[in-house]
Structures are given as C-alpha cells and as structure tokens.
Rosetta silent file (secondary structure, phi, psi, omega in degrees, C-alpha in Angstrom):
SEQUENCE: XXXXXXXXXXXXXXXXXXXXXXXXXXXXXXXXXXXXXXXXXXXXXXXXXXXXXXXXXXXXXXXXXXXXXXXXXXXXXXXXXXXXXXXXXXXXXXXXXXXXXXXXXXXXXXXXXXXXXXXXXXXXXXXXXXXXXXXXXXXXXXXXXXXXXXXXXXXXXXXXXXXXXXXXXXXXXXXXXXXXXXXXXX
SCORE:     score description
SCORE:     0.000 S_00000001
   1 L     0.000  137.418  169.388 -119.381   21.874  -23.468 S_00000001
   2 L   -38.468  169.583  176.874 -122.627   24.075  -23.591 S_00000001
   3 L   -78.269  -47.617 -164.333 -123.328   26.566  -26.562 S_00000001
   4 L   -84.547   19.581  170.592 -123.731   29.236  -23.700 S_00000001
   5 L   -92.626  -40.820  169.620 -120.427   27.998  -21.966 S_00000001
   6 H   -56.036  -67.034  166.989 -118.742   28.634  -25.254 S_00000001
   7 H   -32.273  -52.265  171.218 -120.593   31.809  -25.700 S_00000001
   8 H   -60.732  -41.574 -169.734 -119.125   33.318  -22.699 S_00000001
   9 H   -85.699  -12.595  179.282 -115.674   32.817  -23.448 S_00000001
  10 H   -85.953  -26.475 -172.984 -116.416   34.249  -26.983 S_00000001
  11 H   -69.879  -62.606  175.136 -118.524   37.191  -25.647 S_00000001
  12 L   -46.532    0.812 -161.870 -115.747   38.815  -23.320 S_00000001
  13 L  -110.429  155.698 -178.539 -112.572   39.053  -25.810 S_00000001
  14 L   -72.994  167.919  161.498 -111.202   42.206  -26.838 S_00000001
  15 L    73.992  -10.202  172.331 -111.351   43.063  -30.505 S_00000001
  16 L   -29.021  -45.380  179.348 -114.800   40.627  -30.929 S_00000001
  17 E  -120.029  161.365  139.280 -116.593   43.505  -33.383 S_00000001
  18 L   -57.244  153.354 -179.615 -116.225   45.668  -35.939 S_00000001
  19 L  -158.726  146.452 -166.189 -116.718   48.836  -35.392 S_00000001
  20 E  -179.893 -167.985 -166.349 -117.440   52.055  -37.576 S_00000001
  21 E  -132.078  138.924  164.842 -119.688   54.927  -38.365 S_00000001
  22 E   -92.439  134.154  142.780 -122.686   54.627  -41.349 S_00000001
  23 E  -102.834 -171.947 -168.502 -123.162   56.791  -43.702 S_00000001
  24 E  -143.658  126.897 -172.775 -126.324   57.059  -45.961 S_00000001
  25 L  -155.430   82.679 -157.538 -125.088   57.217  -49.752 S_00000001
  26 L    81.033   50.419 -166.089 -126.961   57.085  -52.917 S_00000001
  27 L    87.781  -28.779 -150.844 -130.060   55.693  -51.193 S_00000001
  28 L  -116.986  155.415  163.178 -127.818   52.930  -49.234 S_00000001
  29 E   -77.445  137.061  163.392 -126.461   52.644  -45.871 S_00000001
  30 E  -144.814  156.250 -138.681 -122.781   52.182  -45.656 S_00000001
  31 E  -122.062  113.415  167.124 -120.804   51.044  -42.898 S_00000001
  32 E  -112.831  119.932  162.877 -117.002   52.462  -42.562 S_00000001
  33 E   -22.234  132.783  177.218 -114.385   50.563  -40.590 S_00000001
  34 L   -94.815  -29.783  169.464 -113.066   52.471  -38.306 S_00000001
  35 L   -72.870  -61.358 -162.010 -109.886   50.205  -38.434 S_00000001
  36 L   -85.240  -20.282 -172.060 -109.385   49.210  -42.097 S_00000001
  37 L    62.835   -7.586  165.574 -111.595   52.753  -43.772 S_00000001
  38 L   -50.706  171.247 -166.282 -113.337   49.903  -45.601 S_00000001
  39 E  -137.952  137.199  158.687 -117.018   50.615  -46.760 S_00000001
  40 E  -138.350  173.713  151.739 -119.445   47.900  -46.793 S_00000001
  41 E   -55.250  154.758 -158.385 -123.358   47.867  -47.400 S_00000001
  42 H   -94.081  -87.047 -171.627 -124.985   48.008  -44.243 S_00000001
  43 H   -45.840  -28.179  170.775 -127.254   45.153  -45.187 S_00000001
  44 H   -65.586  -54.933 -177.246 -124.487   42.757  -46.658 S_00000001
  45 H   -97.184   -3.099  163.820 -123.228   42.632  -42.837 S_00000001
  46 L   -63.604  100.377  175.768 -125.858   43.396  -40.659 S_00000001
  47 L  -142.203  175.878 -175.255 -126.777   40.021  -38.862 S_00000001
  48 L   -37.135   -4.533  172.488 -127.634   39.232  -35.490 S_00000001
  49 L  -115.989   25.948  167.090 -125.188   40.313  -33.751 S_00000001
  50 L   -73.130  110.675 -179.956 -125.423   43.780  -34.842 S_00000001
  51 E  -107.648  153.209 -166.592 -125.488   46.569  -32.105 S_00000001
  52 E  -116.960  141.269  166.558 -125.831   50.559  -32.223 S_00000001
  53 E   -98.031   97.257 -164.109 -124.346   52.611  -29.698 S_00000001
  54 E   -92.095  153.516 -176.872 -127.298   54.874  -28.247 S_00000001
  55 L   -13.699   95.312 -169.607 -126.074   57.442  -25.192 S_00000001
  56 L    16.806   41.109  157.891 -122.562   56.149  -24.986 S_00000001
  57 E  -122.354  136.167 -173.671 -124.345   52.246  -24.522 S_00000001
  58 E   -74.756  127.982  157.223 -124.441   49.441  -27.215 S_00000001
  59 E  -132.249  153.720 -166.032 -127.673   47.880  -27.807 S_00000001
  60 E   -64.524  166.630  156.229 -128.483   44.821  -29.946 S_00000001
  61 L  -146.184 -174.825 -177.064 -130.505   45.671  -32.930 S_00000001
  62 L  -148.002  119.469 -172.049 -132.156   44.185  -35.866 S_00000001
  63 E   -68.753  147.698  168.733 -131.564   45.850  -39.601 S_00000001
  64 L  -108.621   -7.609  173.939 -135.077   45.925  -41.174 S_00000001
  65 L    85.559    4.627  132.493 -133.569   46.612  -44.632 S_00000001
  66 L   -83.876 -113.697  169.419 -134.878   50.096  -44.707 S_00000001
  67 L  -117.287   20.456 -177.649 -133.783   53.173  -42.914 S_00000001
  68 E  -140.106  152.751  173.003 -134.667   51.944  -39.518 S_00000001
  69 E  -108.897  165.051  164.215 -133.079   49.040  -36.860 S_00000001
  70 L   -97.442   70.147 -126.129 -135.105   47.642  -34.568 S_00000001
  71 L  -134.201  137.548  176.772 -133.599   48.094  -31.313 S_00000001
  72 L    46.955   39.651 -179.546 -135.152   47.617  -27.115 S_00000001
  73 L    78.394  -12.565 -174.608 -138.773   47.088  -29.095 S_00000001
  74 L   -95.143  169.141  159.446 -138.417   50.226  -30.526 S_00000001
  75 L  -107.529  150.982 -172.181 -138.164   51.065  -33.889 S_00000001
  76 E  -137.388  126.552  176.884 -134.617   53.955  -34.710 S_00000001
  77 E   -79.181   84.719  165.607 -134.687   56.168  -37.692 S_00000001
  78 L   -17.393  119.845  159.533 -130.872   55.463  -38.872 S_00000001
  79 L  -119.256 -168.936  171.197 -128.841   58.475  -38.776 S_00000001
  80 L   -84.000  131.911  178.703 -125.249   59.612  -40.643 S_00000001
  81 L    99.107   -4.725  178.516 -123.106   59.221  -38.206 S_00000001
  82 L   -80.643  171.951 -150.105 -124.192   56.694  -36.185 S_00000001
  83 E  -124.835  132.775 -174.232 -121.952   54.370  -34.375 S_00000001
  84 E  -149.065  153.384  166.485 -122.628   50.474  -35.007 S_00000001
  85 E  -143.357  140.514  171.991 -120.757   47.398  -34.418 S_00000001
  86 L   -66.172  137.078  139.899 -120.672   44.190  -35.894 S_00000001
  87 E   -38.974  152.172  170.449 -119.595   40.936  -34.546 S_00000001
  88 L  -103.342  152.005 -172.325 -116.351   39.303  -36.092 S_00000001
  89 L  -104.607  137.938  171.662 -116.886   36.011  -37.707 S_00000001
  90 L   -97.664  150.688 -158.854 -114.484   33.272  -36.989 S_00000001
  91 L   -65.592  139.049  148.859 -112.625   31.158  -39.710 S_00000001
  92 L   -22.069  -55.591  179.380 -114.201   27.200  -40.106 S_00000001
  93 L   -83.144  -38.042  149.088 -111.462   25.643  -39.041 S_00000001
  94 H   -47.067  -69.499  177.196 -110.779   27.580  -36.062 S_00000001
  95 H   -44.595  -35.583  155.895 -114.234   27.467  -34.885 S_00000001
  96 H   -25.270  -60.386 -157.746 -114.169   23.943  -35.377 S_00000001
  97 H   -75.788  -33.350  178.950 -111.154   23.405  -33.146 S_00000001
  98 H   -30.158  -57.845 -159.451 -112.906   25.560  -30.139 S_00000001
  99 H   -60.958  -25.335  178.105 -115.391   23.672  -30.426 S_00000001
 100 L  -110.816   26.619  150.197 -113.990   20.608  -29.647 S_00000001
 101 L   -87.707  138.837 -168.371 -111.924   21.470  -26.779 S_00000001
 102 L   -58.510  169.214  161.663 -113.447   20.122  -23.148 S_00000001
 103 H   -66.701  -45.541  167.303 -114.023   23.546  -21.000 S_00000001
 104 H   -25.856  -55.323 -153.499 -110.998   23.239  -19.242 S_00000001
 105 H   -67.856  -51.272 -168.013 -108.768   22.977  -22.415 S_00000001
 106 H   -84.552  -17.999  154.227 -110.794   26.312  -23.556 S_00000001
 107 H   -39.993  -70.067 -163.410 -110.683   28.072  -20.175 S_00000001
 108 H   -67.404  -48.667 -169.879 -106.756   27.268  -20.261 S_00000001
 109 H   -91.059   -3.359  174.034 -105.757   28.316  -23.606 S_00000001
 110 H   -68.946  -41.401 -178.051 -108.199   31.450  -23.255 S_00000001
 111 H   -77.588   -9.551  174.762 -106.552   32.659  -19.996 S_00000001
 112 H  -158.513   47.562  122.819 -103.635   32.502  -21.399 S_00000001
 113 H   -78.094  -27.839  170.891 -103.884   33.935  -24.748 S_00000001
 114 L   -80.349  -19.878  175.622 -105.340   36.674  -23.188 S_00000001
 115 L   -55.588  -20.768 -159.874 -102.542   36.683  -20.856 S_00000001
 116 L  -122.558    0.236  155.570 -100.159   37.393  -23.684 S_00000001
 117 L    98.327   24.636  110.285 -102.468   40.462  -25.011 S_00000001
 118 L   -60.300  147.823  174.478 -104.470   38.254  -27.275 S_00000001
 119 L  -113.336  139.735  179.403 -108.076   37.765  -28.274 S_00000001
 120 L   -53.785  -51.423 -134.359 -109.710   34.402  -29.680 S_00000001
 121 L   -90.013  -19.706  175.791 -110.734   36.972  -32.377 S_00000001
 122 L   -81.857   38.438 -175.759 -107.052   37.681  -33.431 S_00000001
 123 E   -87.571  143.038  155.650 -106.411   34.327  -35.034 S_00000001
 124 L  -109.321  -20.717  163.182 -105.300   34.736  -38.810 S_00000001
 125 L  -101.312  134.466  153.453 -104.191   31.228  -39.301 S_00000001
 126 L  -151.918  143.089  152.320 -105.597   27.342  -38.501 S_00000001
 127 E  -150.409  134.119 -140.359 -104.995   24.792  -39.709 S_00000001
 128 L  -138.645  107.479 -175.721 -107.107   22.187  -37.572 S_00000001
 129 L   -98.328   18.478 -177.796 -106.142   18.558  -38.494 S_00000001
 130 L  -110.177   13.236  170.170 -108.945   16.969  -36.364 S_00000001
 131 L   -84.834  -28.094 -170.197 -111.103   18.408  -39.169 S_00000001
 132 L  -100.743   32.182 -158.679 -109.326   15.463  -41.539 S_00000001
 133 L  -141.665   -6.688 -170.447 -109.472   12.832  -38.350 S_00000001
 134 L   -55.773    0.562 -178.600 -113.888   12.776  -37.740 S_00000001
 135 L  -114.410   -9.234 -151.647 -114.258    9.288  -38.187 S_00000001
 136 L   -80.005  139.122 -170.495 -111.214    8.056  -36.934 S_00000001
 137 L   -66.871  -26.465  178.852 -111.817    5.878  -33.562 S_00000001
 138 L  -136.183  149.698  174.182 -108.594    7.490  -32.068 S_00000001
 139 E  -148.045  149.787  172.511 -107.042   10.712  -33.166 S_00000001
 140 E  -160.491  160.132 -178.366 -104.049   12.497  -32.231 S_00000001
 141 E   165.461 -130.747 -160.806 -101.653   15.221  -33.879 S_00000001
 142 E  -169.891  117.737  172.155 -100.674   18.955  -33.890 S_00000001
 143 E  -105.033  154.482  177.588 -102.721   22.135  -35.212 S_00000001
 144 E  -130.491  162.260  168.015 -100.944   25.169  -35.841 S_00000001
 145 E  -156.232  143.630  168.526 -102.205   28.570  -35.566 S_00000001
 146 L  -113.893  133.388 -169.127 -101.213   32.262  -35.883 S_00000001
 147 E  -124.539  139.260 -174.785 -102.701   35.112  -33.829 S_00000001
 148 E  -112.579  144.774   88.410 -101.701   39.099  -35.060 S_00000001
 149 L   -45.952  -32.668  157.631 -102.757   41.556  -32.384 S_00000001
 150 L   129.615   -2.281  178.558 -101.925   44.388  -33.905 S_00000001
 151 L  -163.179    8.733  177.594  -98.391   44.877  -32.242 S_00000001
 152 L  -160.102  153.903  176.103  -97.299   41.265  -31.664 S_00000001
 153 E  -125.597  146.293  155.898  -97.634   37.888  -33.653 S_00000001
 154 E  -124.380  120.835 -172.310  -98.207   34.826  -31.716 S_00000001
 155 E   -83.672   84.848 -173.612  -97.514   30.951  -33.024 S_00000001
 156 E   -81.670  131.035  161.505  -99.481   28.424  -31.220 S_00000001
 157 E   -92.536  131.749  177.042  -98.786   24.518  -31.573 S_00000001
 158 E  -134.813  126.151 -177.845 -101.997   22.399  -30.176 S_00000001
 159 E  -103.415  151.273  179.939 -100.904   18.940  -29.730 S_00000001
 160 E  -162.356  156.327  170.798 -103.728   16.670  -29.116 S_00000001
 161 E  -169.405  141.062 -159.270 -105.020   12.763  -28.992 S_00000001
 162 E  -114.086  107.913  173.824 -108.550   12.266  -28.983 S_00000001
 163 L  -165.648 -133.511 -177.556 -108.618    7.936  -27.157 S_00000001
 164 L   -96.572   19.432  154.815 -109.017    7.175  -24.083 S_00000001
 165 L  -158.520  176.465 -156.112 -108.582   10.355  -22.445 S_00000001
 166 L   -96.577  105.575  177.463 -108.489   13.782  -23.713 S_00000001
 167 E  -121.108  135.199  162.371 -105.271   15.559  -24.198 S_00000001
 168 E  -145.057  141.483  171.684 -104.579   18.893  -25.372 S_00000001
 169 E  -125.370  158.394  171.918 -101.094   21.174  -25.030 S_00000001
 170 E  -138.480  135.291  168.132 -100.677   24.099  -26.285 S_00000001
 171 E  -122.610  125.020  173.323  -97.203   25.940  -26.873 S_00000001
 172 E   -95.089  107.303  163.153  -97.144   29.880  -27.245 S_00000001
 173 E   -82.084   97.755 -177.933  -94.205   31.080  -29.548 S_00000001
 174 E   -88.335 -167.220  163.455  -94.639   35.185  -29.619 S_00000001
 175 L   -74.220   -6.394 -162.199  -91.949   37.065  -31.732 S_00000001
 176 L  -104.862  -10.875  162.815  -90.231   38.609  -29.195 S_00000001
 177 L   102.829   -6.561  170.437  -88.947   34.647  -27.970 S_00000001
 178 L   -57.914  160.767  178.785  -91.494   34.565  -24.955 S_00000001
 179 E  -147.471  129.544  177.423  -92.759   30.972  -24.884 S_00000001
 180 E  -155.594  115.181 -153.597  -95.376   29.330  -22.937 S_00000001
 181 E  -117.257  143.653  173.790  -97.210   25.437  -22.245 S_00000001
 182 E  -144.465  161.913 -175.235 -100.437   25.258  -20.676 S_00000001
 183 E  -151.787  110.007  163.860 -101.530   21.267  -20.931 S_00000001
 184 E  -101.291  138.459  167.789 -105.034   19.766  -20.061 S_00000001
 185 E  -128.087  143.369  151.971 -105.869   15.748  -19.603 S_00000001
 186 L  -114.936    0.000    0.000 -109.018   14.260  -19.175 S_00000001
C-alpha cells in the first residue's frame, strides 16, 4: 500500500496530536499538555508535524529554534499562550504491523476500531510477531494488542498467515463483553 494511502488513514483519527499551550520560561519555550499537565521543551518535540492554531485554524509550522515558527511562508513571533499541537508518535511494533497490512485489512480494522470509539493512536500495547517472522518464506500467527480510549479498554487478537494468500482476522474484546471479527483474504 502507498505511503499516502497509509497517511490518510493515519491523518483522520481522533486523538492523533498532542495538544497544549507554550509558555516562555527562563529563556525556553515550554509546551504544557493539556491532557497529562506535562511540560516539555518546545524544541525536544517540535518536528514536522508541528502545527499552531492561528484564528481558531491549525497551520503546519516549522520551529526555527528561536522565538519564532515558520508558518504559511511567514515567519510568527511565538507568544505565551499560544496553542500548538504535536503529532503522536506510534510505538515500532505497532507501526510495523500497519504497515504490513494490504489496504483492505487496514480499511477493515480502521472502520471498525473507530466504530467501537477508538483511534489507531490509542494503542498502548503490541506485540507484533511478524516482526520475529521477516525472513521466513511463510508466516502465520497471532499479535495481540491493547487500545485505552480514555473510558474503555479494547483487546484485539490479529491472526494472520503471510503464504499464498494474505489473511488477516481480527477479534475485538472491549471490557464491557462487546466482541467483534472483521476478516480479510487475499
């Protein structure tokens, strides 16, 4: 599957950035969670997918490592108070497994993780066992993963064989005893 086929399904989910307010503090910018009240340096997490929220619209920017972003060509004077959001970075192993689902597979378990009030970005668990399988001429097994939302936990099994076609199921356990298979072959 394309990068920007990928991209798309990654772009759209709720809960994708960070999100906080800056303050300017002993010289340095610093960046407070708005979820967590953590403080970071501006510049330890400022990377390309950092955007500022300018009359109530996000636009990308680019940190320059002073007191100014670069943002629409322009250069912006940083103020206290300003509203910025980061991307969230996804775990190795996760990313991993995305990656190697056909679009279908990732269409299917997207629609309906979101279906259940999940975001790709709320995984807290993988463990992706076609990362210990790259060489192997056929592969097949079971990854597990746990997704937190923030009011529900949900416990996916992804069954898979990698031969001569493509299989992948996935079964959604939430905590509440809903359950749900979605199954793509190829």
């Amino acid at each position: 599957m394309s990068y920007q086929s990928r991209l798309h399904f990654l772009k759209e989910q709720p809960r994708a950035f960070v999100c906080g307010m800056i303050e300017h503090i002993d010289k340095q910018w610093v960046f407070f969670d708005d979820e967590s009240d953590e403080a970071f340096m501006l510049g330890e997490i400022a990377d390309d997918s950092l955007e500022i929220q300018l009359s109530q619209r996000w636009h990308k920017a680019m940190w320059t490592g002073e007191d100014t972003i670069q943002t629409n060509g322009q250069i912006y004077m940083l103020k206290e108070g300003d509203y910025i959001r980061v991307r969230k970075t996804l775990q190795h192993a996760y990313e991993t497994l995305l990656e190697e689902l056909t679009l279908e597979a990732l269409s299917q378990f997207t629609h309906h993780l979101n279906e259940l009030n999940f975001s790709l970005y709320d995984c807290i668990y993988c463990f992706n066992s076609l990362c210990f399988q790259e060489n192997a001429p056929s592969k097949s097994g079971v990854n597990f993963l746990t997704f937190d939302n923030g009011e529900e936990i949900c416990s996916i099994h992804h069954f898979f064989e990698r031969n001569h076609q493509t299989m992948d199921r996935f079964e959604f356990t939430l905590n509440n005893g809903k359950r749900l298979m979605t199954m793509s072959l190829n």
